[in-house]
Tab-separated table of C-alpha atoms in Angstrom:
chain	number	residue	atom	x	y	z
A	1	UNK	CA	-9.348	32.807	13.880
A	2	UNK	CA	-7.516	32.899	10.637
A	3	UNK	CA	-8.260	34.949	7.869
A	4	UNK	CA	-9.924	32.749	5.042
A	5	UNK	CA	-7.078	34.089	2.751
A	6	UNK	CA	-4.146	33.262	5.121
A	7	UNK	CA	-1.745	30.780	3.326
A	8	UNK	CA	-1.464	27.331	4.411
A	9	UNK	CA	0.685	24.564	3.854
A	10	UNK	CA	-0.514	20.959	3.838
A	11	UNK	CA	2.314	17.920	4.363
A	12	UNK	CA	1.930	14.741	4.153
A	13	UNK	CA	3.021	12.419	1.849
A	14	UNK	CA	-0.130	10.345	1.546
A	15	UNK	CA	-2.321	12.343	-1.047
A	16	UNK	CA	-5.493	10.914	0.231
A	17	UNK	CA	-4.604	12.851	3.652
A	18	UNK	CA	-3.679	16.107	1.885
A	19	UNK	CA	-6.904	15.755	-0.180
A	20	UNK	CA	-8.439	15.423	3.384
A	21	UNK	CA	-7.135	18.333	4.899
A	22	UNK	CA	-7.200	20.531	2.157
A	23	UNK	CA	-11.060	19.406	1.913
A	24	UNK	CA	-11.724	20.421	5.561
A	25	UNK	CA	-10.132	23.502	5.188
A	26	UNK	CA	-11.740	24.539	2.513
A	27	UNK	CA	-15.036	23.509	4.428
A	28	UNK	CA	-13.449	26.371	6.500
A	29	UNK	CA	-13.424	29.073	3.754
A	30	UNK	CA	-10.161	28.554	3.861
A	31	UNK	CA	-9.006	28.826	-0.072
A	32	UNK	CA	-5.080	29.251	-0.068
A	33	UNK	CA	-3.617	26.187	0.365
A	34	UNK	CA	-0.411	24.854	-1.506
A	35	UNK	CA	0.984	21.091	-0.705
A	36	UNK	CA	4.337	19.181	-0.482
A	37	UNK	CA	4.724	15.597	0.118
A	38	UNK	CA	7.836	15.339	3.008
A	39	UNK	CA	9.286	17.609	5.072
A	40	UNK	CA	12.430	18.766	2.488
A	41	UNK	CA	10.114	19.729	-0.047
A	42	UNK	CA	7.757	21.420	2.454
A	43	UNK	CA	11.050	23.515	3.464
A	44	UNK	CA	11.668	24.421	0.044
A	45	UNK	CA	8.522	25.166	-0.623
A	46	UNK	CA	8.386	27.690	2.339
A	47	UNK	CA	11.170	29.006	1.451
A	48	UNK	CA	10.136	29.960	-2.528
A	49	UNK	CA	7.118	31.442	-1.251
A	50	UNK	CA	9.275	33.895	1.537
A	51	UNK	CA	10.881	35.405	-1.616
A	52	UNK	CA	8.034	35.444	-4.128
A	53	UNK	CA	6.810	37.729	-1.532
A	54	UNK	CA	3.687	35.374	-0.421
A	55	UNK	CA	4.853	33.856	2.554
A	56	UNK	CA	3.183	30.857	4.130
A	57	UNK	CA	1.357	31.735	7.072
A	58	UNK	CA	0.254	28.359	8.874
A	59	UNK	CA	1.999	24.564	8.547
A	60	UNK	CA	-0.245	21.865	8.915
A	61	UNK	CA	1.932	18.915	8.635
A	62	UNK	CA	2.068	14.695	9.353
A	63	UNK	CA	4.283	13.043	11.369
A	64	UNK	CA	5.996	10.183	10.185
A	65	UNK	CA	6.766	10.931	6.258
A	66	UNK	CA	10.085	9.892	4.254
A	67	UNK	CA	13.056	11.845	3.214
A	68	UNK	CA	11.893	14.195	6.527
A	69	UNK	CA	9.641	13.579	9.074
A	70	UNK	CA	6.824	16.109	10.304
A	71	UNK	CA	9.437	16.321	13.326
A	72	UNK	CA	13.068	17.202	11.770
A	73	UNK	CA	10.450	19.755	9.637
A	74	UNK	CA	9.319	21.408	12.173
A	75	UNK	CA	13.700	21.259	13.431
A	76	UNK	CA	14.655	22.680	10.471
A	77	UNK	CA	11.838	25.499	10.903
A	78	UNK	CA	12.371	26.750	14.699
A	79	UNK	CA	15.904	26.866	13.568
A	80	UNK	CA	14.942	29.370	10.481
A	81	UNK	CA	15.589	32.998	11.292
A	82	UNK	CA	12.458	33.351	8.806
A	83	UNK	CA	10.402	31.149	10.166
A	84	UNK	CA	10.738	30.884	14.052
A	85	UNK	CA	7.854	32.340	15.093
A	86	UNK	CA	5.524	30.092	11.854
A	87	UNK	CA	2.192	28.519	13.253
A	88	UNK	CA	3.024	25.164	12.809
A	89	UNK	CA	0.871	22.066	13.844
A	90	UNK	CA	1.528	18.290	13.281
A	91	UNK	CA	-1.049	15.914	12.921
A	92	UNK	CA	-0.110	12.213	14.222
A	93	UNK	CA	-1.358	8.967	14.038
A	94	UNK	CA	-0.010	7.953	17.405
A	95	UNK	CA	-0.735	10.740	19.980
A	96	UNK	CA	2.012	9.085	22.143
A	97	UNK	CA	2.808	11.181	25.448
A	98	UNK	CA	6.820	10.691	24.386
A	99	UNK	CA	6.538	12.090	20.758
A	100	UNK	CA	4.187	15.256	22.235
A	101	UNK	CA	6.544	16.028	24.437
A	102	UNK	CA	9.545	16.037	22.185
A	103	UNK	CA	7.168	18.814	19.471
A	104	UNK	CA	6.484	20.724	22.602
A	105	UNK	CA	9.973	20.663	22.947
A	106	UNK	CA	10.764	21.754	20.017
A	107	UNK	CA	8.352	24.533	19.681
A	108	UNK	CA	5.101	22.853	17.828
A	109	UNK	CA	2.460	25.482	17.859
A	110	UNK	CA	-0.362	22.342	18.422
A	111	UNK	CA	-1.020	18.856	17.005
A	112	UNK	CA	-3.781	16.339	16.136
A	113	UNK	CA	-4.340	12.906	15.986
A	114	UNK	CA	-5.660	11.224	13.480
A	115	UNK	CA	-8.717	10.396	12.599
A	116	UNK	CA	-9.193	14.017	12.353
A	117	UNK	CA	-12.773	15.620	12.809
A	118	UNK	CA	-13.706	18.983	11.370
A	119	UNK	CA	-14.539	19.949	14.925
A	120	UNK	CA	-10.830	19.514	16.600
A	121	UNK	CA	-9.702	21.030	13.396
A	122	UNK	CA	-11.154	24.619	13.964
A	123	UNK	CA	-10.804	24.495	17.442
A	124	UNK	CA	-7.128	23.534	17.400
A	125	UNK	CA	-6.783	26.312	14.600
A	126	UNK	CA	-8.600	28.885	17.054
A	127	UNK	CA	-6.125	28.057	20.056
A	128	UNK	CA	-3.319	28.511	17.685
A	129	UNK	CA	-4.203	31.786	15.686
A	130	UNK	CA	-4.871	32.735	19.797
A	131	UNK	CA	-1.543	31.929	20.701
A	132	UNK	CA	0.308	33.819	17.679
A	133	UNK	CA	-1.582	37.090	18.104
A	134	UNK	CA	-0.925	37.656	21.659
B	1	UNK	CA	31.469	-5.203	34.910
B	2	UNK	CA	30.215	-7.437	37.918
B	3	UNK	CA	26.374	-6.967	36.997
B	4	UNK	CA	25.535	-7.471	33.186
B	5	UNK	CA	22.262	-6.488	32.151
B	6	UNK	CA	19.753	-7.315	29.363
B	7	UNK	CA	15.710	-7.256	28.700
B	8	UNK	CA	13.611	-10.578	27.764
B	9	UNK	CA	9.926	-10.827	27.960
B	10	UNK	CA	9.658	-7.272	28.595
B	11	UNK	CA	11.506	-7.598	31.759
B	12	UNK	CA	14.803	-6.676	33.189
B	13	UNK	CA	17.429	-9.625	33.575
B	14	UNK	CA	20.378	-8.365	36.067
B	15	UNK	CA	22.857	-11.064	35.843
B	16	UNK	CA	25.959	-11.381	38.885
B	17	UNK	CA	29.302	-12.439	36.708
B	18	UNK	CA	30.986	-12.666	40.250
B	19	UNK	CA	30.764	-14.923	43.425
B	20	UNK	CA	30.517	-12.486	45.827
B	21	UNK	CA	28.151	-9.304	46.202
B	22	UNK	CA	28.506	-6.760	48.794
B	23	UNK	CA	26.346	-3.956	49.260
B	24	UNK	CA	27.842	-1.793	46.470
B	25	UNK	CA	26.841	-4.246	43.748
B	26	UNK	CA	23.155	-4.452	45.207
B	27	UNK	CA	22.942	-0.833	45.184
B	28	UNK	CA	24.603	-0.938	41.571
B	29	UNK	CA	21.502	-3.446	40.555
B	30	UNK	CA	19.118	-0.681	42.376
B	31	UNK	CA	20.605	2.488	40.161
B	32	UNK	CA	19.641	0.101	36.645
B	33	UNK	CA	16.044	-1.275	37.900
B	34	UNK	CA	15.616	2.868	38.690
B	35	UNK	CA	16.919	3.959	35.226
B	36	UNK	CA	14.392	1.767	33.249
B	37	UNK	CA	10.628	0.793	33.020
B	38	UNK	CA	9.824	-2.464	32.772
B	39	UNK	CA	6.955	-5.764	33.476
B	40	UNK	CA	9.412	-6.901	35.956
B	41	UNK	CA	13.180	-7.781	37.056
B	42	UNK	CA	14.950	-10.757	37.728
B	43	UNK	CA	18.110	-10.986	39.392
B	44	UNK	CA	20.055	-13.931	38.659
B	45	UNK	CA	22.316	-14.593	41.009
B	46	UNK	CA	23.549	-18.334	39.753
B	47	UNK	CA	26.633	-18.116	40.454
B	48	UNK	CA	26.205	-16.080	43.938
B	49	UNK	CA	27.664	-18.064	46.726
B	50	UNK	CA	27.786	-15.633	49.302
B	51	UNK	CA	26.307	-11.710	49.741
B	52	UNK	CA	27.524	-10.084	52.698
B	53	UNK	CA	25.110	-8.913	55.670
B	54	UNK	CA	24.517	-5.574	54.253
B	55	UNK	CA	23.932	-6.673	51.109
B	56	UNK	CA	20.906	-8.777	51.986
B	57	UNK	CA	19.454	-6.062	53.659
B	58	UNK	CA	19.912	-3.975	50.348
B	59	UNK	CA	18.555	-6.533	48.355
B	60	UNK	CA	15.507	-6.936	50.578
B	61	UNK	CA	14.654	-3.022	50.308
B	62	UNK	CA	15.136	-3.222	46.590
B	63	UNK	CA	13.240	-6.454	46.020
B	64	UNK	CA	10.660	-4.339	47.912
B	65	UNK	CA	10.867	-1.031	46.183
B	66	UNK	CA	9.734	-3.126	42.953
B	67	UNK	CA	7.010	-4.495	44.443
B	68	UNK	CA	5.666	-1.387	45.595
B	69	UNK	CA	6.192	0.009	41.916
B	70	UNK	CA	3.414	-2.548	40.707
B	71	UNK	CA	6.295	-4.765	39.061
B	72	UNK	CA	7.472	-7.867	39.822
B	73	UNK	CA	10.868	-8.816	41.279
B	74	UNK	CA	12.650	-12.321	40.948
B	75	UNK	CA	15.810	-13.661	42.500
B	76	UNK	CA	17.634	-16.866	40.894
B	77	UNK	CA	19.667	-18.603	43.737
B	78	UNK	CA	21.295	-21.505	43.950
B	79	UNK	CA	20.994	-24.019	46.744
B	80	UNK	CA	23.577	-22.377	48.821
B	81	UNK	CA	22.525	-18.842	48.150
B	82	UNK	CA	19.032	-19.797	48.857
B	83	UNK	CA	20.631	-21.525	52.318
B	84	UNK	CA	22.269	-18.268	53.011
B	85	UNK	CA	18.670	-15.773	52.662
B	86	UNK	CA	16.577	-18.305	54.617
B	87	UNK	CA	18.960	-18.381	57.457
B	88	UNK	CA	18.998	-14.191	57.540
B	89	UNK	CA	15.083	-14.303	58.130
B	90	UNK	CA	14.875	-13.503	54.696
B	91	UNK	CA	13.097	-16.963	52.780
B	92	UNK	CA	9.617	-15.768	52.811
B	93	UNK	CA	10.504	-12.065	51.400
B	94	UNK	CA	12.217	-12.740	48.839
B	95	UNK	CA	11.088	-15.598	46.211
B	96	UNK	CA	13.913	-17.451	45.092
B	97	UNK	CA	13.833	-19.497	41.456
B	98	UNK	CA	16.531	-21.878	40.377
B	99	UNK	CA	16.833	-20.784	36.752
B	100	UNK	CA	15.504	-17.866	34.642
B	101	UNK	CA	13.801	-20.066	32.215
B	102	UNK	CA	11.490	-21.440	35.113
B	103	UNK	CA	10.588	-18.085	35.893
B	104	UNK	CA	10.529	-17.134	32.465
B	105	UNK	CA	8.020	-20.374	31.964
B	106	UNK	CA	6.209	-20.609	35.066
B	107	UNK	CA	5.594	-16.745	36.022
B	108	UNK	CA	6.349	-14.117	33.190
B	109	UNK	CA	4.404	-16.439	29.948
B	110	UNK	CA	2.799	-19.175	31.602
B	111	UNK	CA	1.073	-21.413	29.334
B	112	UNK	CA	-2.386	-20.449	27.973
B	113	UNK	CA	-0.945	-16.518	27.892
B	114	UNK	CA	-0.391	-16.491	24.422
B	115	UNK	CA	-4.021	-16.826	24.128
B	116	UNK	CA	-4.799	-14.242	25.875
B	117	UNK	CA	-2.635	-11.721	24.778
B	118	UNK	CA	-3.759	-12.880	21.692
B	119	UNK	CA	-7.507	-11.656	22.448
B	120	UNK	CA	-6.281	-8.293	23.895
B	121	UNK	CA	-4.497	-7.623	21.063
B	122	UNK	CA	-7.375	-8.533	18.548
B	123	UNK	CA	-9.929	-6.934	20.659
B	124	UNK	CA	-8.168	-3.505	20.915
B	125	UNK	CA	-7.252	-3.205	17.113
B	126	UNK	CA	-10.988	-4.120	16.069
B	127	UNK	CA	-12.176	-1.504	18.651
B	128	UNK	CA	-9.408	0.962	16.743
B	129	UNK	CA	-10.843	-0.291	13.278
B	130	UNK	CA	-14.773	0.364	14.339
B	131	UNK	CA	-13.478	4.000	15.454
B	132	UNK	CA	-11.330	5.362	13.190
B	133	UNK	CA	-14.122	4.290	10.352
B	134	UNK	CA	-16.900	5.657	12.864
B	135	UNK	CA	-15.044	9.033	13.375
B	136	UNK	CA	-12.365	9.435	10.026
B	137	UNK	CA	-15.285	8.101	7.115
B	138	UNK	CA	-18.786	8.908	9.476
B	139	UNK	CA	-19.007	4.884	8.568
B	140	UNK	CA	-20.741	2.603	11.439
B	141	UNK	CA	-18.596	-0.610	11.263
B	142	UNK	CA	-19.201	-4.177	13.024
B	143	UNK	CA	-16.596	-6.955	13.436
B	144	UNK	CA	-18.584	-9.907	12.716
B	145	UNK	CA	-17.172	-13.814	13.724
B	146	UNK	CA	-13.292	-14.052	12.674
B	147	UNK	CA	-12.668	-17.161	10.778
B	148	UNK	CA	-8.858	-18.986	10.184
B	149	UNK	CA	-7.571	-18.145	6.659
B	150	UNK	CA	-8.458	-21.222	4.390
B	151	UNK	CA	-11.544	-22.094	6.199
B	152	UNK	CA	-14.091	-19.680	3.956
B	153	UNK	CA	-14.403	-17.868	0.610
B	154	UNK	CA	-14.791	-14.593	1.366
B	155	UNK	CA	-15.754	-11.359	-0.768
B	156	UNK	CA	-12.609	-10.537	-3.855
B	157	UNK	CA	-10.796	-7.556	-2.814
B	158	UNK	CA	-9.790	-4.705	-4.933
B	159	UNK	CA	-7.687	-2.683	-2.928
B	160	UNK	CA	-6.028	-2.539	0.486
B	161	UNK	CA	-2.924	-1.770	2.871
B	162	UNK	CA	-0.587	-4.013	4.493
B	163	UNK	CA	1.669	-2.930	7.464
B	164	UNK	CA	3.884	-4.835	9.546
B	165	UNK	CA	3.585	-4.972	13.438
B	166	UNK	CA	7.156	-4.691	14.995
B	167	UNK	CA	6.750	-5.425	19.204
B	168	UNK	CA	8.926	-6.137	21.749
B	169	UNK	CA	7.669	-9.794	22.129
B	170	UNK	CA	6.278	-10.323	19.124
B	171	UNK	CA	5.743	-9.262	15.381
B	172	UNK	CA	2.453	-9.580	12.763
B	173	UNK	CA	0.828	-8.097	10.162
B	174	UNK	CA	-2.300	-6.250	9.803
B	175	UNK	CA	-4.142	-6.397	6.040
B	176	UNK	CA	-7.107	-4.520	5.422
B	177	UNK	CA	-8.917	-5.582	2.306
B	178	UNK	CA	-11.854	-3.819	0.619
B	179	UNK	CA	-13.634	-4.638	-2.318
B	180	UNK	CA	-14.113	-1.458	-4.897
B	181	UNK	CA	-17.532	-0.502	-4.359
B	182	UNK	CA	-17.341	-0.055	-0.627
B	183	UNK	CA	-13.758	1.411	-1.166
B	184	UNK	CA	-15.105	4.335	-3.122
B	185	UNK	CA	-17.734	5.125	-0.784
B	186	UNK	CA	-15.631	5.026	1.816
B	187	UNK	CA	-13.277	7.500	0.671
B	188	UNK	CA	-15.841	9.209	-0.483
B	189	UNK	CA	-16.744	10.066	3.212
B	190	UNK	CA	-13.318	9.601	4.446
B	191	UNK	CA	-12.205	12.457	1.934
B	192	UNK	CA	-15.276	14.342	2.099
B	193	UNK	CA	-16.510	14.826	-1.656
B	194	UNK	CA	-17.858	12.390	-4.268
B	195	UNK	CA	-15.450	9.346	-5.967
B	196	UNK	CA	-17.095	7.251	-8.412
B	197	UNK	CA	-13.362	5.207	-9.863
B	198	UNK	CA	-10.088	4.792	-7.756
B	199	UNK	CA	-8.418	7.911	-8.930
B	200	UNK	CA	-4.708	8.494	-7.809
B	201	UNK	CA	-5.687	10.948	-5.078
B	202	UNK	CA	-7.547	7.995	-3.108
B	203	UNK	CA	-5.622	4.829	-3.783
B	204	UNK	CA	-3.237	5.477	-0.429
B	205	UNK	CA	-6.181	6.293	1.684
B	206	UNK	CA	-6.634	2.299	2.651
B	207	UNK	CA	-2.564	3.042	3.996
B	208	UNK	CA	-3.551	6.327	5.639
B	209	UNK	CA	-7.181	4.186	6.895
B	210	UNK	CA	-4.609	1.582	8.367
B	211	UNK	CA	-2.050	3.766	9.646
B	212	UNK	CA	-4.451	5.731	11.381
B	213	UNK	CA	-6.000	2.420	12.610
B	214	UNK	CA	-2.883	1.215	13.809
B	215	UNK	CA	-2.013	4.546	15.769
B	216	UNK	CA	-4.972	4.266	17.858
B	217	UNK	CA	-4.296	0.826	18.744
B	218	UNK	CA	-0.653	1.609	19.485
B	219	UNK	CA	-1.869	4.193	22.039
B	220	UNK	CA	-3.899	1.045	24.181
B	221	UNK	CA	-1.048	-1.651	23.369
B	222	UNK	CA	1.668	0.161	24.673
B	223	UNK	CA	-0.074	1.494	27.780
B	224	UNK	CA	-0.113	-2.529	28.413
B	225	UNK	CA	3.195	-2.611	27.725
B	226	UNK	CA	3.456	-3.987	24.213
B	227	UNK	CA	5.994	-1.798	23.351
B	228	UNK	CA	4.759	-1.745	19.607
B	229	UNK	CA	7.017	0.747	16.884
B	230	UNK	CA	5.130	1.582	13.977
B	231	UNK	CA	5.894	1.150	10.168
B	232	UNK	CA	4.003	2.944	7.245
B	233	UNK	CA	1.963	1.363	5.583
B	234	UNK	CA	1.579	-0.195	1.958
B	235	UNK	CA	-0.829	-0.170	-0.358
B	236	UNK	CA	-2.230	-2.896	-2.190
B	237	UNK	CA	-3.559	-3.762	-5.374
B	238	UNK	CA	-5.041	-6.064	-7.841
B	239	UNK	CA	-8.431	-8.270	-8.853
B	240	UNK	CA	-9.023	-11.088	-6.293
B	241	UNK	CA	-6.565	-9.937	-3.697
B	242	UNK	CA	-5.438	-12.771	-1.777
B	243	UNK	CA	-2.333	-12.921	0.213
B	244	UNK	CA	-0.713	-15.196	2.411
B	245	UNK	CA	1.321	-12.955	5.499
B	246	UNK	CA	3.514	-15.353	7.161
B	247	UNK	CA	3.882	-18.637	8.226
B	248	UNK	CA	1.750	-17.525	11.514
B	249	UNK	CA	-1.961	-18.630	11.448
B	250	UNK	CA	-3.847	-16.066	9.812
B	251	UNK	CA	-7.169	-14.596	10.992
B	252	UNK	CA	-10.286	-12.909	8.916
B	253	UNK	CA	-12.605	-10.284	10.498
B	254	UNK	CA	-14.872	-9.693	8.540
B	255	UNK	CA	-16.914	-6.068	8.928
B	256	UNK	CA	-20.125	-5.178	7.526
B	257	UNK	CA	-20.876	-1.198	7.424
B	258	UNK	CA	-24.045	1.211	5.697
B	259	UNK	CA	-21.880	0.933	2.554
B	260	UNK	CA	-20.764	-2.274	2.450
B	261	UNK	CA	-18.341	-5.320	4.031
B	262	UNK	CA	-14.464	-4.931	4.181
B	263	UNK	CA	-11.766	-7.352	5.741
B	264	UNK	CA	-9.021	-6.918	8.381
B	265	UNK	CA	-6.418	-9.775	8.170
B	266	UNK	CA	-4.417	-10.428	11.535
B	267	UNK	CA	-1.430	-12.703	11.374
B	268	UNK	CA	1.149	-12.747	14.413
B	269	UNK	CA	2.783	-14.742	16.597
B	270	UNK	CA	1.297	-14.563	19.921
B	271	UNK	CA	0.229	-17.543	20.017
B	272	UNK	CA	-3.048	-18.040	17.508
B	273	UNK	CA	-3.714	-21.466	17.069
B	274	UNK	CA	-6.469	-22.716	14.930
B	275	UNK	CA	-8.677	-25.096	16.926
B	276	UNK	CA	-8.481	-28.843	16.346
B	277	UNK	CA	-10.081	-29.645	12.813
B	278	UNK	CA	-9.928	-26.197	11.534
């Protein structure tokens, strides 16, 4: 599993789902967490934090935001030399077969759908830390 | 182009712009039924007056193929066309209509459907409602009897979301409508610590309540072939809410939960009539 100090970065560009997920995770003992509200300001943000040095270590972000969706986010991402190989999950309100396949495509590390429990949460996490330690 | 093609009623309408079909253009209408998904095709062949040998037999084995693909498949003939298949054997296997709009009328929304797509609809987005609360805010909700806007006072609102329902055959709106004390304690257990006033970090969780409510519906609507695209959704504000959707009928559920009642509002147009006198 992840370390409780590993660095995560909530999306979404409701605040009462970023105080949701930042709630379960701290649940977790999870305690670094830093937010951004859309996908272009969740790229900057990754980006400030490669050069301060403190790099974000796990993406947790939504789906459908504006300005950039969870899915051009993650584009922009798997396209970064820097951040290629960054655990990144979405979390979805629709769970359609179509739009999994298209993050799968495009190199999603997991995703949820929403309503999100603490349960999936952790084990999703698990399969994912799993999958980036190999 | 001698086939045109274009989708109504969430089926696929192949139309003939020429008088003649050979086996080439039956096989052309074969390749576009193949490259889409639909409820159903119907091949209008108005202004058919002849298809040559070969071409029946195609369109025989592709009037088939659908059938055997759990769809439906329709052919509009005219009287001379429809002369032509019954004299190749061929009157019994494949259904012939005179116009799209009677098959449109008569097979694909038949009267009394509305209604009952109507009742699918509402019963799959109360089911999502109940659930999402249930598992997203640990809140046991019940749908208690729906009543037409107008008809009852119901319990002032303080706060809600509004989203619009964009669907291949039709479009609505979904309002859910909370009044504050149940709000906070909702959030409260939707966000998973204590809120005793609507601070800024909960006022969108009735949008992210809705849109989550709406996902999970989406899921069951479109594997019935709704063919429902999403929008965000809105928040809402103010003392008394009370809003008026559309023009469409407009239908209250009201839900009562461990921590108080809330509304849903449903307004499309399926096809939800209010019953004489209401």
């Amino acid at each position: 599993m992840f370390a409780p100090e590993t660095k995560i970065l909530v999306v979404d560009d409701m605040a009462a789902m970023r105080q949701i997920v930042k709630n379960m995770l701290r649940e977790m003992k999870f305690k670094n967490i830093v937010e951004a509200e859309n996908g272009e300001a969740a790229f900057n943000t990754l980006v400030e934090n490669q050069i301060s040095g403190e790099p974000i270590q796990l993406v947790l972000s939504d789906w459908n935001m504006p300005v950039c969706t969870g899915i051009d986010f993650l584009k922009k991402v798997r396209s970064a030399p820097d951040f290629k190989s960054l655990p990144f999950m979405l979390i979805t309100a629709e769970g359609e077969k179509s739009q999994v396949l298209e993050a799968i495509k495009l190199g999603v590390s997991d995703y949820l759908v929403k309503p999100l429990r603490p349960v999936d949460l952790t084990t999703k996490l698990e399969n994912v830390f799993k999958k980036h330690n190999k | 182009m001698s086939i045109t093609s274009k989708v109504q009623a969430k089926h696929l309408i192949l139309t003939s712009e020429i008088t003649r079909l050979n086996h080439r253009d039956i096989e052309i209408c074969s390749e576009k039924i193949q490259e889409s998904s639909y409820e159903g095709v119907i091949l209008d062949f108005t202004k058919v007056v002849d298809i040559e040998d070969r071409g029946l037999r195609t369109l025989y084995r592709v009037v088939s193929e659908v059938s055997q693909s759990n769809s439906k498949a329709y052919v509009v003939a005219n009287s001379g066309l429809k002369s032509l298949i019954k004299s190749q054997g061929l009157g019994k296997l494949i259904e012939c209509y005179s116009s799209v709009d009677e098959i449109l009328k008569t097979k694909v929304n038949p009267p009394g459907s509305g209604k009952k797509k109507t009742l699918e609809f509402l019963t799959i987005v109360l089911e999502a409602v109940a659930y999402t609360m249930d598992v997203g805010a640990s809140t046991k909700a019940e749908a208690k009897d729906p009543f037409f806007r107008g008809k009852k006072e119901f319990e002032k609102a303080a706060i809600g979301a509004v989203v619009g329902i964009v669907a291949d055959a039709f479009n609505g709106t979904l309002i859910l409508l909370f009044p504050e004390e149940t709000y906070l304690k909702i959030m409260s257990r939707f966000l998973r610590q204590e809120y005793t006033t609507l601070s800024p970090d909960i006022v969108d969780g009735a949008a992210e309540l809705l849109n989550t409510i709406v996902g999970q519906a989406k899921i069951k609507l479109n594997q019935r072939g709704y063919g429902i695209r999403q929008a965000i959704p809105s928040v809402i504000r103010g003392e008394g809410l009370s809003i008026s959707p559309s023009s469409s009928p407009s239908l209250i559920v009201p839900f009562v939960s461990d921590v108080g009642n809330f509304f849903l509002e449903v307004s499309t147009n399926l096809g939800m009539a209010k019953p004489e006198g209401e």
